[in-house]
Tab-separated table of N, CA, C and O in Angstrom:
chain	number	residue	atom	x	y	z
A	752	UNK	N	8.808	14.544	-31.832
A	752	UNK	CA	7.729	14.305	-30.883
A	752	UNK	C	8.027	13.023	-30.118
A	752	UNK	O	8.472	12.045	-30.720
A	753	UNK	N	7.750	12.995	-28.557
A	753	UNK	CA	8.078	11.634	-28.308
A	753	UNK	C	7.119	10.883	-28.302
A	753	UNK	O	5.967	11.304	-28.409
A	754	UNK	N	7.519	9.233	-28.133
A	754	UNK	CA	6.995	8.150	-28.271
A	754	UNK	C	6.123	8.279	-27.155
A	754	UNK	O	6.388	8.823	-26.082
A	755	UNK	N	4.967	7.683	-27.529
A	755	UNK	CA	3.975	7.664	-26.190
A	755	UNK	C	3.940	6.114	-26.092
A	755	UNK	O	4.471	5.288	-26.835
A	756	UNK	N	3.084	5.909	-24.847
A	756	UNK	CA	2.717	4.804	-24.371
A	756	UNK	C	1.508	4.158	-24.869
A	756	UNK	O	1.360	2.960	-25.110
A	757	UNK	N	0.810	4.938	-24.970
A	757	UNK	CA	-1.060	5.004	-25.353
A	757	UNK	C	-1.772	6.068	-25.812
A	757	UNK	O	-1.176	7.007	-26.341
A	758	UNK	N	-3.088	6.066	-25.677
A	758	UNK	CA	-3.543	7.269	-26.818
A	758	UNK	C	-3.537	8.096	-25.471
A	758	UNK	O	-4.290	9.058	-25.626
A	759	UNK	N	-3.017	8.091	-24.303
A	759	UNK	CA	-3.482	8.982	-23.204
A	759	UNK	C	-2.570	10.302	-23.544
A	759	UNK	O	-3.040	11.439	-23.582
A	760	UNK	N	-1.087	9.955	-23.805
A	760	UNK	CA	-0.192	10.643	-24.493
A	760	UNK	C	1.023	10.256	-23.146
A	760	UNK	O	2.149	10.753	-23.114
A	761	UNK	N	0.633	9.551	-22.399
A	761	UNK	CA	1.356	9.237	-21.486
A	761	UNK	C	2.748	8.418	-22.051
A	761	UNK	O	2.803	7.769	-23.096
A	762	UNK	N	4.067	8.667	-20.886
A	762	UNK	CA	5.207	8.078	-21.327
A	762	UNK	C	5.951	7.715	-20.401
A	762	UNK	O	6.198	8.615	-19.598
A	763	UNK	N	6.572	6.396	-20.123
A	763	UNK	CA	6.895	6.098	-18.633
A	763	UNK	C	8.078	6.529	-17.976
A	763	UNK	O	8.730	5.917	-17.130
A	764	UNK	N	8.329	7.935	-18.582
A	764	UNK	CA	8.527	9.074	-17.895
A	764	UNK	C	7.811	9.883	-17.023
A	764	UNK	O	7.984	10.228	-15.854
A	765	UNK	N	6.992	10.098	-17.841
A	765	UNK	CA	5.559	10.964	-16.689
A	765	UNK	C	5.118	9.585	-16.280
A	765	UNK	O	4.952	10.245	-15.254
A	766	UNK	N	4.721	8.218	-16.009
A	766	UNK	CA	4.525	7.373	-14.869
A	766	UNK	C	5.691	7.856	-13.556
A	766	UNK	O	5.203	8.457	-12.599
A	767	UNK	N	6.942	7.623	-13.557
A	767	UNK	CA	8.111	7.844	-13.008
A	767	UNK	C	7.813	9.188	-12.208
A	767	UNK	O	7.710	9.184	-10.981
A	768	UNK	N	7.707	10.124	-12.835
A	768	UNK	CA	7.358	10.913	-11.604
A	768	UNK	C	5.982	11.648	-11.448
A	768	UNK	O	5.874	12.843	-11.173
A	769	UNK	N	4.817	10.670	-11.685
A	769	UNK	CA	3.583	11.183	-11.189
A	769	UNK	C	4.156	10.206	-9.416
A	769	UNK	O	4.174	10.650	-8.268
A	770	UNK	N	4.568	8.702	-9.993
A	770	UNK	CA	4.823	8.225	-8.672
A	770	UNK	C	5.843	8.647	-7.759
A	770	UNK	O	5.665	8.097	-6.672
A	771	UNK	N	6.867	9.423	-7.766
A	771	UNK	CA	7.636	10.218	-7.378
A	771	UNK	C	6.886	11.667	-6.659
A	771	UNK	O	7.086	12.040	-5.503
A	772	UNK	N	6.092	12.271	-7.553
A	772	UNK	CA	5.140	13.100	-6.846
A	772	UNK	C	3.851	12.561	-6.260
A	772	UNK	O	3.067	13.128	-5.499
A	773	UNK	N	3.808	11.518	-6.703
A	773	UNK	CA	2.978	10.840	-5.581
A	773	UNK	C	3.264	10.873	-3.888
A	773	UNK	O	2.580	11.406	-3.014
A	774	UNK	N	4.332	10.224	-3.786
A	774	UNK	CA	5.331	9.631	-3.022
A	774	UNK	C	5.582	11.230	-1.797
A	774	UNK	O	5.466	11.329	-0.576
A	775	UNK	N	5.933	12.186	-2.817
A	775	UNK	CA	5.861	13.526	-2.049
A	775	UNK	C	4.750	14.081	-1.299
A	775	UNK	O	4.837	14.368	-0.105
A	776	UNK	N	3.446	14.268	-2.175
A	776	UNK	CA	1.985	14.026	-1.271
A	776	UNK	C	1.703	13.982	-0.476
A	776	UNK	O	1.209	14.795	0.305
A	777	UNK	N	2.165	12.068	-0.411
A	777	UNK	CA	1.568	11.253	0.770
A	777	UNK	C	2.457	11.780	1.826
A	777	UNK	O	1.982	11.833	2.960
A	778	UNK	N	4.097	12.316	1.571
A	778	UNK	CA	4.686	12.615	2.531
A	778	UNK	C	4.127	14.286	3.045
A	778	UNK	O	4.256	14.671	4.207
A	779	UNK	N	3.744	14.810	2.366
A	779	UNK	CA	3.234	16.097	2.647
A	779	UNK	C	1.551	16.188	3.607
A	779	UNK	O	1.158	17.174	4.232
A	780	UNK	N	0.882	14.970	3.469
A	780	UNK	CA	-0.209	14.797	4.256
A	780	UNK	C	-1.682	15.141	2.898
A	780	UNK	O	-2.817	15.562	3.125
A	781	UNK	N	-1.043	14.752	1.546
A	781	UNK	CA	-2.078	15.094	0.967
A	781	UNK	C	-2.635	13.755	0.148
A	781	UNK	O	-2.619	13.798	-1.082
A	782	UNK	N	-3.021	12.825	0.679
A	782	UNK	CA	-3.025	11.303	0.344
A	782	UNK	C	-4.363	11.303	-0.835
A	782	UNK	O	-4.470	10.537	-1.792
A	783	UNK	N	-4.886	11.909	-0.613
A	783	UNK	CA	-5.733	12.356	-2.015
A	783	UNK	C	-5.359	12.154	-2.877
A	783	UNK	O	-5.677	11.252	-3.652
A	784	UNK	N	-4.517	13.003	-2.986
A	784	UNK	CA	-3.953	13.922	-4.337
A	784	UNK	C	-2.817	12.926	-4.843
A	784	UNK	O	-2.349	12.989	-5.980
A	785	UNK	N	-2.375	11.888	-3.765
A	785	UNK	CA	-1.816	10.954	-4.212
A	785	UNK	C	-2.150	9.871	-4.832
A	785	UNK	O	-1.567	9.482	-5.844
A	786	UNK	N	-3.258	9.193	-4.213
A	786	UNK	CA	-4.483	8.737	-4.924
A	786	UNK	C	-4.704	8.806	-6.452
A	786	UNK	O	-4.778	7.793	-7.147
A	787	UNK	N	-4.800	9.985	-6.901
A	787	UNK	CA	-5.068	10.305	-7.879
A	787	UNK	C	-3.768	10.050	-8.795
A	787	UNK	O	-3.944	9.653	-9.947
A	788	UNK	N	-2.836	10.207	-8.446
A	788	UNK	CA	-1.847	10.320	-9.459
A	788	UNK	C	-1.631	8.780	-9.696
A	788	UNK	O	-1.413	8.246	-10.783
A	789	UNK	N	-1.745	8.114	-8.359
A	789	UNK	CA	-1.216	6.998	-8.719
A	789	UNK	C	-2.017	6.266	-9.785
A	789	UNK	O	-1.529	5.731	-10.781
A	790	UNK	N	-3.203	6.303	-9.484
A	790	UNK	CA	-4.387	5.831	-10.382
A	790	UNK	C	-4.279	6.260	-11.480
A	790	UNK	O	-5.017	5.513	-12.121
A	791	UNK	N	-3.799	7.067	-12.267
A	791	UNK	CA	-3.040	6.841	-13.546
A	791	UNK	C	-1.931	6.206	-13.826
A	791	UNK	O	-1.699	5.969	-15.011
A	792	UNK	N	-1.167	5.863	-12.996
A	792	UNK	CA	0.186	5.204	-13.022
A	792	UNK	C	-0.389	3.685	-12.731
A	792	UNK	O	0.520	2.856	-12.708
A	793	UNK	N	-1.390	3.275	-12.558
A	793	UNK	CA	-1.676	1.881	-12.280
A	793	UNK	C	-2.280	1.934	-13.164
A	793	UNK	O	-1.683	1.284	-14.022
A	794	UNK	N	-3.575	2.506	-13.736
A	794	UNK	CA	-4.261	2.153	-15.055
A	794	UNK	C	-3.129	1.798	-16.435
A	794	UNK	O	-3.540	1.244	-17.455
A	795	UNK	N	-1.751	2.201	-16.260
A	795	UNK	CA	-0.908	2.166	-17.433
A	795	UNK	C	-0.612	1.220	-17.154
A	795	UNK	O	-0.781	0.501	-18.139
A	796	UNK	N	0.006	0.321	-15.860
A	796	UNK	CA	0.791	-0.369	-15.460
A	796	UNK	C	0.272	-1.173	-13.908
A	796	UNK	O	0.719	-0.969	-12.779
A	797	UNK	N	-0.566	-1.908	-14.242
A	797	UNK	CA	-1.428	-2.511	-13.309
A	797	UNK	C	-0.881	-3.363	-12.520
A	797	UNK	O	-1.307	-3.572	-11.384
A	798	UNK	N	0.363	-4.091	-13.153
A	798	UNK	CA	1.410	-4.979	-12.529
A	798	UNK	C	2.607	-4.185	-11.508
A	798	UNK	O	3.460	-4.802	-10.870
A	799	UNK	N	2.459	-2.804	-11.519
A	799	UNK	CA	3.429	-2.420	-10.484
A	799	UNK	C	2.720	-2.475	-8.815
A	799	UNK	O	1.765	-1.956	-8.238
A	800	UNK	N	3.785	-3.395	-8.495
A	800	UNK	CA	3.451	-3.672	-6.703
A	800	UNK	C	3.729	-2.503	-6.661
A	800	UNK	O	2.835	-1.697	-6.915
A	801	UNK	N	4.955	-2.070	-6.353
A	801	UNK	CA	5.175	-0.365	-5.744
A	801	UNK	C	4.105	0.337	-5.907
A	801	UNK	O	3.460	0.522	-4.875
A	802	UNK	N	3.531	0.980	-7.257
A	802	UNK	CA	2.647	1.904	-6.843
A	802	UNK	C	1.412	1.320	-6.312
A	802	UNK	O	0.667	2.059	-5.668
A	803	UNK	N	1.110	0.154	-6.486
A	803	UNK	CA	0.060	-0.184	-5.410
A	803	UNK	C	-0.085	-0.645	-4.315
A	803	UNK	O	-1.103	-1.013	-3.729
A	804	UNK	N	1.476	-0.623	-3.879
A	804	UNK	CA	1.227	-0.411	-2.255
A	804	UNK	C	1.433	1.042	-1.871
A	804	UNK	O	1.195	1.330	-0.698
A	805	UNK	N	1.848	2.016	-2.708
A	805	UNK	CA	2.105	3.136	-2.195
A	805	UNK	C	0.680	3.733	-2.092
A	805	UNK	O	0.189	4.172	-1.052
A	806	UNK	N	-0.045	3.683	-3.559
A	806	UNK	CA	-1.681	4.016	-3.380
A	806	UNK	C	-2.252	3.440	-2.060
A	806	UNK	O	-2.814	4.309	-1.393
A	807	UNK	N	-2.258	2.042	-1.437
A	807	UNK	CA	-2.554	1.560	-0.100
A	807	UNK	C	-2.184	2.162	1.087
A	807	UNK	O	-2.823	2.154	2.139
A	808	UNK	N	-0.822	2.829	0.800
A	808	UNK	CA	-1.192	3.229	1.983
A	808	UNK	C	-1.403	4.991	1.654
A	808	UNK	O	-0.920	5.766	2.480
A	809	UNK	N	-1.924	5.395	0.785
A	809	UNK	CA	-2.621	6.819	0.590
A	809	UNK	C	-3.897	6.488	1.024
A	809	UNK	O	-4.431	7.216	1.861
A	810	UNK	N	-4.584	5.326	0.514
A	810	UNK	CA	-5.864	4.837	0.597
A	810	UNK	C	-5.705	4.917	2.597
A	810	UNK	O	-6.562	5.507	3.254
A	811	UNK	N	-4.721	4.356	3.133
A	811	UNK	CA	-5.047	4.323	4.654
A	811	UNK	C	-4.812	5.957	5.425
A	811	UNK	O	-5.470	6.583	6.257
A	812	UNK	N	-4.074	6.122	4.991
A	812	UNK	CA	-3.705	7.872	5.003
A	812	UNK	C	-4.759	8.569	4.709
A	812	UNK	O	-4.690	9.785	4.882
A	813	UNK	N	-5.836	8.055	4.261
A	813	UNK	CA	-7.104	8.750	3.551
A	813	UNK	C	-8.359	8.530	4.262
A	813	UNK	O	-9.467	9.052	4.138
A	814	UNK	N	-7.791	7.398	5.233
A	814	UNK	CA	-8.917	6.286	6.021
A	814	UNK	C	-9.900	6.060	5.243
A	814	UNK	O	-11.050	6.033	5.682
A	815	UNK	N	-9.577	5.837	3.806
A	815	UNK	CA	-10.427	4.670	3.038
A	815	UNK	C	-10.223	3.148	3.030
A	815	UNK	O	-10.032	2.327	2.133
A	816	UNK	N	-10.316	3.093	4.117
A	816	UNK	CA	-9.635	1.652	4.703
A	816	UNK	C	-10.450	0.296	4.002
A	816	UNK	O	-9.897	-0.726	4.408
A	817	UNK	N	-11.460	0.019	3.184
A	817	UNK	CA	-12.022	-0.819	2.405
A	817	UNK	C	-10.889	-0.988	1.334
A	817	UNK	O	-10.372	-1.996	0.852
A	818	UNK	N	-10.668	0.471	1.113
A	818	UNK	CA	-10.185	0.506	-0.259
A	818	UNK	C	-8.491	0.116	-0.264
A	818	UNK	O	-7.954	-0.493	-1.189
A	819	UNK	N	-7.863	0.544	0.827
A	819	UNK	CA	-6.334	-0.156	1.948
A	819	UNK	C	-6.311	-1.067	1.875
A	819	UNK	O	-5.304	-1.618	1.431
A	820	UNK	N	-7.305	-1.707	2.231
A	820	UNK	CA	-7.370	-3.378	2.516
A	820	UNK	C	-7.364	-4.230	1.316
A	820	UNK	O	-6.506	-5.108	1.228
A	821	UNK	N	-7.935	-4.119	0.702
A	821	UNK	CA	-8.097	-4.566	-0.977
A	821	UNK	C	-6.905	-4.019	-1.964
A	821	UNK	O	-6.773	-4.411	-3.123
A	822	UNK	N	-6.287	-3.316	-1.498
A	822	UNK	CA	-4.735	-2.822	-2.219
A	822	UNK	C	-4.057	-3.874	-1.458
A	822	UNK	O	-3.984	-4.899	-2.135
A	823	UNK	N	-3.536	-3.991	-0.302
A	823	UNK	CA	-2.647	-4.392	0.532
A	823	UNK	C	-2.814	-6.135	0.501
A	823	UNK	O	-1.968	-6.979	0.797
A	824	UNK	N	-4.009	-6.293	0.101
A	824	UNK	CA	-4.295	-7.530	0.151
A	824	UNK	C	-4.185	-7.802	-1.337
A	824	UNK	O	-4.239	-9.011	-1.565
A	825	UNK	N	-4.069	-7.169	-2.246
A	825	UNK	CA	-3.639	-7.272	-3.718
A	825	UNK	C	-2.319	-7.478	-3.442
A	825	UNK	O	-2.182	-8.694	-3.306
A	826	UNK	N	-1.064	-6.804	-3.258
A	826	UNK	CA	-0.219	-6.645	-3.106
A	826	UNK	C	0.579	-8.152	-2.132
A	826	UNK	O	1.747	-8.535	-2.195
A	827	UNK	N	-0.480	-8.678	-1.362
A	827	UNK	CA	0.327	-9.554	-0.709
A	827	UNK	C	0.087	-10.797	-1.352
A	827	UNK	O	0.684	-11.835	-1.065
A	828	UNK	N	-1.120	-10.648	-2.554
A	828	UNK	CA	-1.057	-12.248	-3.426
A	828	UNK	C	-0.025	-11.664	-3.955
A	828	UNK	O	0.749	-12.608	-3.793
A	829	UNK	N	0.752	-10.694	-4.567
A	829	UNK	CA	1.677	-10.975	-5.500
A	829	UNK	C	2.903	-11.177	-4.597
A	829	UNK	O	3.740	-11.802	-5.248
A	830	UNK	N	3.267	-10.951	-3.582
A	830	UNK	CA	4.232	-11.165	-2.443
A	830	UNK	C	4.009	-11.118	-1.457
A	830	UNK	O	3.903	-10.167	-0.682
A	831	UNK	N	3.866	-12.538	-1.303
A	831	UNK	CA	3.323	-13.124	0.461
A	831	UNK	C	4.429	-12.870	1.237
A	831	UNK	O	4.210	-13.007	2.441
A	832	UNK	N	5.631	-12.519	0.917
A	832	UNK	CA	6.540	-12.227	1.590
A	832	UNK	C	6.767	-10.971	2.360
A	832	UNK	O	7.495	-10.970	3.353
A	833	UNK	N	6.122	-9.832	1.899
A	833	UNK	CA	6.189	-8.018	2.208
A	833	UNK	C	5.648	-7.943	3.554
A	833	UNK	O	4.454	-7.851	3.840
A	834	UNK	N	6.875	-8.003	4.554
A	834	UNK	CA	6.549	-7.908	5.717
A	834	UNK	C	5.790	-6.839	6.243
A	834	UNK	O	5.125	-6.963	7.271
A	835	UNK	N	5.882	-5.434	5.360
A	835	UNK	CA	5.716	-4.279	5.365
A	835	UNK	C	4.125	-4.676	5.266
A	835	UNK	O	3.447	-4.906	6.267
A	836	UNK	N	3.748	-4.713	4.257
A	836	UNK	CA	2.287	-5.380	3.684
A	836	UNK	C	1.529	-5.967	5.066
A	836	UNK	O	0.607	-5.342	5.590
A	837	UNK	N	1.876	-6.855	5.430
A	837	UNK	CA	1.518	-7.357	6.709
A	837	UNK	C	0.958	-6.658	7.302
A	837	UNK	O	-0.257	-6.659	7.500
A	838	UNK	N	1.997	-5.704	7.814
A	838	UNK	CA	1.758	-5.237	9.077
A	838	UNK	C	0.948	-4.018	8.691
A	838	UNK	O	0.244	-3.551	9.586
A	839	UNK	N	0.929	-3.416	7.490
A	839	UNK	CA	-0.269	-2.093	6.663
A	839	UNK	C	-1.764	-2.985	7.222
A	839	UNK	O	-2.710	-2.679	7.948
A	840	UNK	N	-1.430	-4.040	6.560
A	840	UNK	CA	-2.868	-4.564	6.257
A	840	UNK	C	-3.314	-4.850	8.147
A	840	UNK	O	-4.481	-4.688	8.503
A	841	UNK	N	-2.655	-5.103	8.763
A	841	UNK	CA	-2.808	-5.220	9.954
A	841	UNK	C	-3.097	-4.473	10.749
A	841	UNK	O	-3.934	-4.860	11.565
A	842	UNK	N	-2.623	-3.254	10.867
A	842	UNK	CA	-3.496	-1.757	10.954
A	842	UNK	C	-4.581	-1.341	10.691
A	842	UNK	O	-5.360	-0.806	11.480
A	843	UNK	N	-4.832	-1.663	8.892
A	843	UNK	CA	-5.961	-1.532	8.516
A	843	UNK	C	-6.833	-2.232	9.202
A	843	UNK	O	-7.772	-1.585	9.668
A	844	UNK	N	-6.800	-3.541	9.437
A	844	UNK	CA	-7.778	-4.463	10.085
A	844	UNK	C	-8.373	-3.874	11.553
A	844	UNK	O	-9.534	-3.928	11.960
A	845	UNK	N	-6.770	-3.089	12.440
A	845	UNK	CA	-7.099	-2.623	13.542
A	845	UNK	C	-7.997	-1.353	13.576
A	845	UNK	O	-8.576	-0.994	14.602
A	846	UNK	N	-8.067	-0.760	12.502
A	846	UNK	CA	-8.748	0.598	12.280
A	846	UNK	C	-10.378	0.074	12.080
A	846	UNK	O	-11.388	0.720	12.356
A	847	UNK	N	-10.314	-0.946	11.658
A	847	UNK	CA	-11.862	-1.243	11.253
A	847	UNK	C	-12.453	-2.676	12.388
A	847	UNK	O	-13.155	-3.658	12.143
A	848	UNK	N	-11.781	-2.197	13.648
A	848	UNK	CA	-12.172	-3.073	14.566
A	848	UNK	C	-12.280	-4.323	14.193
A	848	UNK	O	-13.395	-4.843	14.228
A	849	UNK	N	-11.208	-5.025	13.782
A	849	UNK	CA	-11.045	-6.826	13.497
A	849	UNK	C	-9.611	-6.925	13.857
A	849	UNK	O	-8.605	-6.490	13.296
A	850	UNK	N	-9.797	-7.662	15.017
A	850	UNK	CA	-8.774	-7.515	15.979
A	850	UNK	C	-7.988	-9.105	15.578
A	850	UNK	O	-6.838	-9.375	15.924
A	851	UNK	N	-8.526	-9.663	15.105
A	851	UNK	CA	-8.344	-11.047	15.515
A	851	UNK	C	-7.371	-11.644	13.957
A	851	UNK	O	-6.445	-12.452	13.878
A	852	UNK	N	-8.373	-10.494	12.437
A	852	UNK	CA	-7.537	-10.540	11.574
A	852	UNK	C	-6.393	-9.531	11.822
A	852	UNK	O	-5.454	-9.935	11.136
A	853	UNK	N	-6.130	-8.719	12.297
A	853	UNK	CA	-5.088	-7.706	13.031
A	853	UNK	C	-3.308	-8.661	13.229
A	853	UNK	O	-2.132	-8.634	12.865
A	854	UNK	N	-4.215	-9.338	14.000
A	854	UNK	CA	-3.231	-9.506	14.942
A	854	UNK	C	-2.363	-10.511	13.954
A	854	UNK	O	-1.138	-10.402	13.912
A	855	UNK	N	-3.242	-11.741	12.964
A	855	UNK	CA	-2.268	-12.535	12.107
A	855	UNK	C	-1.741	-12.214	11.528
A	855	UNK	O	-0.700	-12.842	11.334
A	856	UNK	N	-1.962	-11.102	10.830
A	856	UNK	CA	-0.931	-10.484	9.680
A	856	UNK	C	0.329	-9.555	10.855
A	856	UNK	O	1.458	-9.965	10.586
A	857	UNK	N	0.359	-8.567	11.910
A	857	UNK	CA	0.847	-8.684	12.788
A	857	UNK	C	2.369	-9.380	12.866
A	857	UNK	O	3.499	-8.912	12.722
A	858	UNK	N	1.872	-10.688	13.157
A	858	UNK	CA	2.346	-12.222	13.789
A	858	UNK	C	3.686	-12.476	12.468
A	858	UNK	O	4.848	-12.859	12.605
A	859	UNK	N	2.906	-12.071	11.215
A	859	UNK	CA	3.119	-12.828	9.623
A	859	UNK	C	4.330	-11.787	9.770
A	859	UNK	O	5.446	-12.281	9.931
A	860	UNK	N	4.182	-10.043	9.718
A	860	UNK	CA	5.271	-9.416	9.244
A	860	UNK	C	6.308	-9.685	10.519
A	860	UNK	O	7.515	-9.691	10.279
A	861	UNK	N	5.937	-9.859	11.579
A	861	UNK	CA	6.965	-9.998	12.874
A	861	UNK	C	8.187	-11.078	12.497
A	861	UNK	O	9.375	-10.768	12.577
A	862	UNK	N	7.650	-12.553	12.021
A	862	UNK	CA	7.937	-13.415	11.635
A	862	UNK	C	8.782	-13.405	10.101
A	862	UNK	O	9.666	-14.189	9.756
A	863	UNK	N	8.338	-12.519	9.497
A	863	UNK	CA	9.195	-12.305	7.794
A	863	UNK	C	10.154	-11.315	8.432
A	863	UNK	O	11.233	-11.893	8.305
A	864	UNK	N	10.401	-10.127	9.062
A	864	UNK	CA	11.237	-9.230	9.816
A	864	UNK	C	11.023	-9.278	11.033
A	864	UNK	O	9.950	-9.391	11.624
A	865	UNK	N	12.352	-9.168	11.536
A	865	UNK	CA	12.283	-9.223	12.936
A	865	UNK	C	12.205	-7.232	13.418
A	865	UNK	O	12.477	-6.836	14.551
A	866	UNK	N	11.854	-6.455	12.457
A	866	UNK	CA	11.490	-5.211	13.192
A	866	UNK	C	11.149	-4.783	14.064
A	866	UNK	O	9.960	-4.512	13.896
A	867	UNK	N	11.703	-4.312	15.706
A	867	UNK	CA	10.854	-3.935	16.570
A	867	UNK	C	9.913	-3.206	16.425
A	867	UNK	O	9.926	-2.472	17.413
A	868	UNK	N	9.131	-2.959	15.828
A	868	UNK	CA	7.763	-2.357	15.836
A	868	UNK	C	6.757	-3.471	15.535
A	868	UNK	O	5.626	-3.443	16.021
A	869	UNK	N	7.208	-4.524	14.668
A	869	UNK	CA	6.508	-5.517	13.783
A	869	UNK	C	6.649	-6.346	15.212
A	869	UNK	O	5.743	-6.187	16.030
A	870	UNK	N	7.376	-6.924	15.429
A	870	UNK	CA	7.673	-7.682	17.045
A	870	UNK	C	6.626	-6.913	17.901
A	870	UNK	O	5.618	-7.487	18.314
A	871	UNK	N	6.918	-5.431	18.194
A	871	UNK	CA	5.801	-5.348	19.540
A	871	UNK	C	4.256	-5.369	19.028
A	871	UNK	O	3.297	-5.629	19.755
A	872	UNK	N	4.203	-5.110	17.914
A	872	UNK	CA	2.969	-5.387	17.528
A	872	UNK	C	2.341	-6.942	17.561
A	872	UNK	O	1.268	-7.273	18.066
A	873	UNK	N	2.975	-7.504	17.117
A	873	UNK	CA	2.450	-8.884	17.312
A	873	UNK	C	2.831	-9.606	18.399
A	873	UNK	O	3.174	-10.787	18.347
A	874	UNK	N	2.774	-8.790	19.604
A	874	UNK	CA	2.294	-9.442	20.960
A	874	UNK	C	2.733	-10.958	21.238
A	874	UNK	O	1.969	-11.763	21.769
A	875	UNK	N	3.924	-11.244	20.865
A	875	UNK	CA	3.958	-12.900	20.990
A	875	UNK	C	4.080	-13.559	22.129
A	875	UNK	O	3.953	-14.782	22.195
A	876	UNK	N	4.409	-12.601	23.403
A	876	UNK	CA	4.534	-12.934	25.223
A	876	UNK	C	2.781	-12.634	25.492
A	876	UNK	O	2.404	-12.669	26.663
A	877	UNK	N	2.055	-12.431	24.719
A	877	UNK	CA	0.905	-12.932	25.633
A	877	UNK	C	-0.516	-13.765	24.646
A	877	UNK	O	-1.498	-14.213	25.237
């Protein structure tokens, strides 16, 4: 019988690819259902950035954008560096009409990567 993790019967094997079929989901347009999986893969393992930025952006894919924002903004105390993060959370901000927090995080991922998308987004010629 194998070793489990907890009394769930879980083993961080099945973490590995609930987030893997997570990951498929969100690419399939079913951010729900991704949601869900991940949220067992974080209740085991609360310290994984990955799946909680991947849940963030299911959560924005879901336009539960309270719930985006509070992932993404989890995710960027543990790495102020995730240019990616930035610019999620910066979206999010733009989706919920706050233009002004938008635009700094924006500014933040433009500045950690020089990505043209992250660049035209953060508007720095005007």
């Amino acid at each position: 019988m194998p070793e489990t993790s907890g009394w769930n019967g879980r083993t961080p094997e099945t973490d590995v690819i609930d987030y893997r079929a997570a990951e498929q989901l969100l690419a399939a347009r079913d951010p729900r259902g991704a949601v869900k999986l991940l949220d067992q893969v974080i209740a085991a393992h609360p310290e994984n950035t990955a799946a909680r930025l991947l849940r963030a952006r299911a959560f924005f894919a879901a336009a539960q954008l309270r719930s985006a924002e509070l992932e993404f903004s989890l995710v960027l105390e543990r790495e102020p560096d995730n240019a990616f993060a930035h610019f999620a959370l910066a979206r999010t901000y733009e989706r919920q009409s706050r233009p002004e927090r938008a635009q700094r995080h924006f500014r933040l991922a433009a500045a950690l990567d020089p990505n043209p998308e992250y660049l035209k987004a953060a508007r720095f010629d005007s």
